[in-house]
Tab-separated table of C-alpha atoms in Angstrom:
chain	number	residue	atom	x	y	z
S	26	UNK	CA	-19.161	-52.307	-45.750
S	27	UNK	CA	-16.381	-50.683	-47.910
S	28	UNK	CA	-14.072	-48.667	-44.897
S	29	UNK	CA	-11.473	-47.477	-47.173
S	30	UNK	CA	-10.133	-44.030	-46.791
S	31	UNK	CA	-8.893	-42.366	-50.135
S	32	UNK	CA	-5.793	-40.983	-48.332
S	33	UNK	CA	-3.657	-40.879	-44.969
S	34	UNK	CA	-4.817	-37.629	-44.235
S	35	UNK	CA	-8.810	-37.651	-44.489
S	36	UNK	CA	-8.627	-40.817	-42.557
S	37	UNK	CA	-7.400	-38.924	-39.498
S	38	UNK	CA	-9.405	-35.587	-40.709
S	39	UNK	CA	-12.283	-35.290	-37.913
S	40	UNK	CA	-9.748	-35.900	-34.873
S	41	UNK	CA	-10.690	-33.395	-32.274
S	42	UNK	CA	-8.218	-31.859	-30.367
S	43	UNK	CA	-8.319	-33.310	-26.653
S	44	UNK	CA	-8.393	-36.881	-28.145
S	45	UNK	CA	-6.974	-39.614	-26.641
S	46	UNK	CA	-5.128	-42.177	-28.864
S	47	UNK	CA	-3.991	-45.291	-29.198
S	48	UNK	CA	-1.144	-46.125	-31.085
S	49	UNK	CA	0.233	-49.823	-31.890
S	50	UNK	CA	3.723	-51.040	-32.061
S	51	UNK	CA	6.979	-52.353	-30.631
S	52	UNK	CA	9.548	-49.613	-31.584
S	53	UNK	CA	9.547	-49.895	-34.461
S	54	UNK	CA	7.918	-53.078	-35.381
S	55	UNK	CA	4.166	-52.887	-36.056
S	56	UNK	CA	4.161	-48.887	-35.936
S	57	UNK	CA	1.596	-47.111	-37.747
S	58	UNK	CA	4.086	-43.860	-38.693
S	59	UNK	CA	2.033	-43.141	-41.594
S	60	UNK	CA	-0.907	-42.223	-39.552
S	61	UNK	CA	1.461	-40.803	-36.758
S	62	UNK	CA	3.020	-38.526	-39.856
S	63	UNK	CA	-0.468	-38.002	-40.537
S	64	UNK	CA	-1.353	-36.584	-37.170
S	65	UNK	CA	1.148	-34.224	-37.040
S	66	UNK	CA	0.444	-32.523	-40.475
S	67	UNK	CA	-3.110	-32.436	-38.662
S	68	UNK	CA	-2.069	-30.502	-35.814
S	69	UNK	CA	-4.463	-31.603	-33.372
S	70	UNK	CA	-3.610	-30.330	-29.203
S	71	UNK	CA	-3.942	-31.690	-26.195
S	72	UNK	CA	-3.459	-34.965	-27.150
S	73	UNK	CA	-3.372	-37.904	-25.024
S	74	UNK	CA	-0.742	-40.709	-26.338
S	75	UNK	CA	-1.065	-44.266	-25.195
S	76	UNK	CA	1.235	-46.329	-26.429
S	77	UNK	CA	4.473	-48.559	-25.465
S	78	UNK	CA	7.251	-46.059	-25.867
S	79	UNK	CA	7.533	-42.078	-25.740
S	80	UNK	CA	10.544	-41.088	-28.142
S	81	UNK	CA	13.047	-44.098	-27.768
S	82	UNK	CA	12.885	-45.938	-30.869
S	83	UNK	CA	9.738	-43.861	-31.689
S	84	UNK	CA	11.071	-40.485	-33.697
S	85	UNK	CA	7.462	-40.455	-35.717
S	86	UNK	CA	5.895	-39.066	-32.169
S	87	UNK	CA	8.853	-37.082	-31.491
S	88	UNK	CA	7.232	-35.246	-33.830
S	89	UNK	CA	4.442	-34.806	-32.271
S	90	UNK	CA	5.953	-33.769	-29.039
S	91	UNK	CA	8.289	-30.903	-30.994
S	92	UNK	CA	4.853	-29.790	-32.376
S	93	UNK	CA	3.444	-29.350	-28.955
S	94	UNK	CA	0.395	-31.415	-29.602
S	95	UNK	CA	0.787	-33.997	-26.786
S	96	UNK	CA	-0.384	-32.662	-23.199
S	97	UNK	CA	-0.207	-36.487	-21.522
S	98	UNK	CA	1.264	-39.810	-22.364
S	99	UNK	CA	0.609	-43.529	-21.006
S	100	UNK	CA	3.032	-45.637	-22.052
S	101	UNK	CA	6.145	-48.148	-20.381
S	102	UNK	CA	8.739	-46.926	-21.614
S	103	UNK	CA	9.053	-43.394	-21.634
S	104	UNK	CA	12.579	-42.403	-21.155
S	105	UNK	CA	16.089	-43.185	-22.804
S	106	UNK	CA	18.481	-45.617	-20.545
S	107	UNK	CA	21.441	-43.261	-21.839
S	108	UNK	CA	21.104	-39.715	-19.174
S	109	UNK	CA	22.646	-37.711	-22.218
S	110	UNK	CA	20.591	-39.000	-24.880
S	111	UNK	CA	18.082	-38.448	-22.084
S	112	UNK	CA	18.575	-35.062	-21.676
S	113	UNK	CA	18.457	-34.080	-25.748
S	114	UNK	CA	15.119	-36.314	-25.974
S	115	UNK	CA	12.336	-33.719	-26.566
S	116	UNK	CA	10.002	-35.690	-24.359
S	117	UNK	CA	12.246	-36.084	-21.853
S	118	UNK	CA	12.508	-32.463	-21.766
S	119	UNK	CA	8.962	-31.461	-21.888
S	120	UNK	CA	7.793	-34.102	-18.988
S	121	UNK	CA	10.877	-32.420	-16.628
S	122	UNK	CA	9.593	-29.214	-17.326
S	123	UNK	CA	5.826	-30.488	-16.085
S	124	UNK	CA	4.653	-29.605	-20.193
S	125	UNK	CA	3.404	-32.579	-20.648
S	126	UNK	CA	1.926	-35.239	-17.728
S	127	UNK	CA	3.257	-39.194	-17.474
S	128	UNK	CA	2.044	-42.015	-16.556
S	129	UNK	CA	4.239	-45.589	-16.596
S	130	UNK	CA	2.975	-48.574	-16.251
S	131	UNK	CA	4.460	-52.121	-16.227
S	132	UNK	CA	3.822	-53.739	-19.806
S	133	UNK	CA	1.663	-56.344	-18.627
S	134	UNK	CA	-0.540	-54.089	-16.663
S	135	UNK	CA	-0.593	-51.628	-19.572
S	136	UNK	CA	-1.627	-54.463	-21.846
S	137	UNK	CA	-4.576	-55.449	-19.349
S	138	UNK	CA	-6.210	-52.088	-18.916
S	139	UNK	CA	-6.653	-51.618	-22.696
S	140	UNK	CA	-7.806	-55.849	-23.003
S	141	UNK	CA	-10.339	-54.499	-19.852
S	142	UNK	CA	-11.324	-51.444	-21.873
S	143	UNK	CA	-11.798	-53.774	-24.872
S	144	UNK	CA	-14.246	-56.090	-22.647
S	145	UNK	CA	-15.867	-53.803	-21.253
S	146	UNK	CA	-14.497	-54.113	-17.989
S	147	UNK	CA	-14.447	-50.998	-15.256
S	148	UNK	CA	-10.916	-52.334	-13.711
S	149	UNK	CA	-8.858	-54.884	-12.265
S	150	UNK	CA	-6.869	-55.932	-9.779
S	151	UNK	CA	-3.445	-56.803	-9.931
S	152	UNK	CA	0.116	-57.689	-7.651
S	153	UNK	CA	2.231	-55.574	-10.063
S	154	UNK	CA	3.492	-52.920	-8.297
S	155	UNK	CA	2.700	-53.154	-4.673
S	156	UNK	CA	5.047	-52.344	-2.249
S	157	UNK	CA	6.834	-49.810	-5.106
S	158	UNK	CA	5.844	-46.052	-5.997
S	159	UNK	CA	3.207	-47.925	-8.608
S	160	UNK	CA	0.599	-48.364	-5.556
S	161	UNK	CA	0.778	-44.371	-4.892
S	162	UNK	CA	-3.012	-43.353	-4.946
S	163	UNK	CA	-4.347	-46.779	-5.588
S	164	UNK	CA	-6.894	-48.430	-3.923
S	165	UNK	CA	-4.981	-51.917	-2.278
S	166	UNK	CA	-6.925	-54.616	-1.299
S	167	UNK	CA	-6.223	-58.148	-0.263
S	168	UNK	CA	-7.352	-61.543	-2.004
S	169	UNK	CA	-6.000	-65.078	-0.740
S	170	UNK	CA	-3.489	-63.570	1.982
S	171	UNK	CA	-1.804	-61.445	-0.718
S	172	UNK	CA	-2.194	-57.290	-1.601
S	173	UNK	CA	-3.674	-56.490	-4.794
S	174	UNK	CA	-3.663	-52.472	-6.899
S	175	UNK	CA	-7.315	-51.619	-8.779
S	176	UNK	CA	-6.244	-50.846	-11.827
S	177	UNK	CA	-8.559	-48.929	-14.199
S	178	UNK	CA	-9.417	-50.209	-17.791
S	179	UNK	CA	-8.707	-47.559	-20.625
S	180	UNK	CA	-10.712	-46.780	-23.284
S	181	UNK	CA	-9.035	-44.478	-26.258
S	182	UNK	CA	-11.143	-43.059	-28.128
S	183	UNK	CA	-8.907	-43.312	-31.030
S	184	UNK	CA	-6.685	-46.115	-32.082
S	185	UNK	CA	-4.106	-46.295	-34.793
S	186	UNK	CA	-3.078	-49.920	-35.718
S	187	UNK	CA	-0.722	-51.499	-38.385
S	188	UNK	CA	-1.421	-54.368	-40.597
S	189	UNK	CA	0.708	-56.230	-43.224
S	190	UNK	CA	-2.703	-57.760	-45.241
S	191	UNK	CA	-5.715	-56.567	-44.667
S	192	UNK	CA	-9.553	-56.198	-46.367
S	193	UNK	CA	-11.346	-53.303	-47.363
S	194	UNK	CA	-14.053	-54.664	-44.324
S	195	UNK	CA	-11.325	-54.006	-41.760
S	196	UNK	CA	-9.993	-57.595	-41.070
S	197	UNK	CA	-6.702	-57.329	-40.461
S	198	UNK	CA	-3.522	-59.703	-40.405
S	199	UNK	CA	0.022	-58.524	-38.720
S	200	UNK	CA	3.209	-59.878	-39.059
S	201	UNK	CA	5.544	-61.452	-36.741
S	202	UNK	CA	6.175	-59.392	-34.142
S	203	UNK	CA	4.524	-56.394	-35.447
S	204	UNK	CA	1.052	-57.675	-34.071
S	205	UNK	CA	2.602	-56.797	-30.549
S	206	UNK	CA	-0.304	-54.172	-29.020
S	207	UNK	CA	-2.132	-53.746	-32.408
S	208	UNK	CA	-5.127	-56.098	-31.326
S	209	UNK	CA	-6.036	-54.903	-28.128
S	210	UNK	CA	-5.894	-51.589	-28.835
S	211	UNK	CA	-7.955	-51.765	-31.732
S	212	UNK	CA	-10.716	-53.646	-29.906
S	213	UNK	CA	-10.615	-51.197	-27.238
S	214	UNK	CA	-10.956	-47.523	-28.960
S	215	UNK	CA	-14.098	-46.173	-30.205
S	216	UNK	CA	-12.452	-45.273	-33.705
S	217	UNK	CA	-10.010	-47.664	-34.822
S	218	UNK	CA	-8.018	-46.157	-38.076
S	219	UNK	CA	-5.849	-49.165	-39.848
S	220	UNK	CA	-2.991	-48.770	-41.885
S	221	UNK	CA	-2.621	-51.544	-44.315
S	222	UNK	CA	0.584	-52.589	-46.425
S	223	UNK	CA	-1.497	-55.039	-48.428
S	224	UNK	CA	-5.143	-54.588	-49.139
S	225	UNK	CA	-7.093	-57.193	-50.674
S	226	UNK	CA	-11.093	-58.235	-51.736
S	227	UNK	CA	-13.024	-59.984	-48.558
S	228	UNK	CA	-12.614	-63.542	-48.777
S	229	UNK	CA	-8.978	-63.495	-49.635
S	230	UNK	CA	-7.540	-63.414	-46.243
S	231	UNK	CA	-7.299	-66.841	-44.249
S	232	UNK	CA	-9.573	-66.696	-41.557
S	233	UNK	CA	-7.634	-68.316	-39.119
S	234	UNK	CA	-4.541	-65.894	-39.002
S	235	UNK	CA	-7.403	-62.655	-38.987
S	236	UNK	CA	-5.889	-60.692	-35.879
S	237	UNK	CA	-7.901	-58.249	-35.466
S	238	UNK	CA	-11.897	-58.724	-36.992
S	239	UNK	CA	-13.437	-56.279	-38.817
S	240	UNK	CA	-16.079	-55.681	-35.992
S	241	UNK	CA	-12.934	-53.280	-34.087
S	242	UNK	CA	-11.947	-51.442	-37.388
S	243	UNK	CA	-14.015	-48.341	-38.523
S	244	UNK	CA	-11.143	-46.914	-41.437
S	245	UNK	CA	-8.806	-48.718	-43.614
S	246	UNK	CA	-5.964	-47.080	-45.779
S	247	UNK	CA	-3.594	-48.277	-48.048
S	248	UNK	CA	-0.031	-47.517	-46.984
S	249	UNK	CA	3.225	-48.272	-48.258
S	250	UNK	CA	5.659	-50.165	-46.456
S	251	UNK	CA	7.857	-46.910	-44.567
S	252	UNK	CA	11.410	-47.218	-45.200
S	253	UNK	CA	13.462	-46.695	-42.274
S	254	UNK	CA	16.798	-47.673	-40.349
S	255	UNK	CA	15.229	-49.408	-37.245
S	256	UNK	CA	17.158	-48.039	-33.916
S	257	UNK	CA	15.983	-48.009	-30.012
S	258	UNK	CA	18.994	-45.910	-28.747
């Protein structure tokens, strides 16, 4: 089945607003931005965001916070370490002024509830987080002699994902570093929407370095590589 979207912007065309989406990378490493750039042109609302960072090292969703589009985000790292670059940070800004609600988790627990959404799995529990302000309004339970937090699996029902090679089927190949979240949340959305540097026939990617199967991809497009100074502070 031939996925391939003619451009950026019909590939992200039908996104409703009240989505919630998934969206790969590492700062800057593995980062859709073309279909974050996309997004904003959209103008969808009342977006939910899931992904590692809000704003640090992330200016491509900036955007989409200056455009008002974003009304919650899940990520890990949501703030700048630096108080003053803090306090210029449009997301920074909006979550202190209750605009938009946050949720942090550690990045192995956020990891898990997208691999349990993936699997098909309700929740889980794990000892991240008890005894700290992560085990507010959490049900706590013990296994073994030792407290536990129910986490709850998450389920986009969008993902964006980056790939350096990919086929026209969806099978995708990252890079390095850049394969970071890409997989899971790809497996895990209803819609996944790839981004691919390098687009080739099926047949021409080795099968054995195929990150993320076709079965998880619903739309391809052919990107080129952005050009950008990388920087997280």
């Amino acid at each position: 089945m031939d996925k391939v979207y003619p451009n950026i912007d019909e590939a992200v065309a039908d996104i409703p607003d009240g989505a919630s989406i998934a969206i790969g990378g590492f700062f800057t490493a593995g980062t859709p931005t073309p279909l974050i750039q996309a997004l904003a042109r959209h103008g969808a609302k009342n977006l939910t965001i899931i992904c590692q960072q809000m704003g640090p090292g992330n200016d491509t969703i900036t955007q989409l916070i200056v455009n008002k589009q974003v009304k919650k985000a899940i990520c890990n790292y949501p703030f700048y370490r630096s108080a003053s670059k803090g306090a210029s940070s449009p997301f920074e800004q909006a979550v202190r002024a209750d605009e938009i609600e946050l949720e942090v988790y550690p990045m192995g627990t956020f990891i898990e509830k997208l691999r349990a959404g993936a699997a098909g799995i309700a929740g889980f529990y794990t000892s991240t987080g008890v005894g700290t302000t992560v085990e507010l309004g959490k049900e706590k339970r013990a296994f073994g002699g030792r407290e536990y937090l129910l986490e709850l699996a998450l389920k986009p029902d969008y993902a964006f994902v980056y790939s350096y090679r990919g086929d026209w089927m969806g099978n995708l190949t990252c890079r390095k570093t850049a394969r970071n979240f890409n997989p899971e949340m790809a497996a895990a959305a209803r819609v996944t929407i790839a981004a691919v540097e390098n687009l080739v026939e099926p047949g021409k990617l080795d099968g054995d370095v195929v990150h993320v199967p076709g079965i998880y991809v619903q739309r391809v497009v052919k990107v080129e590589r952005p050009s950008y100074y990388p920087t997280i502070e």
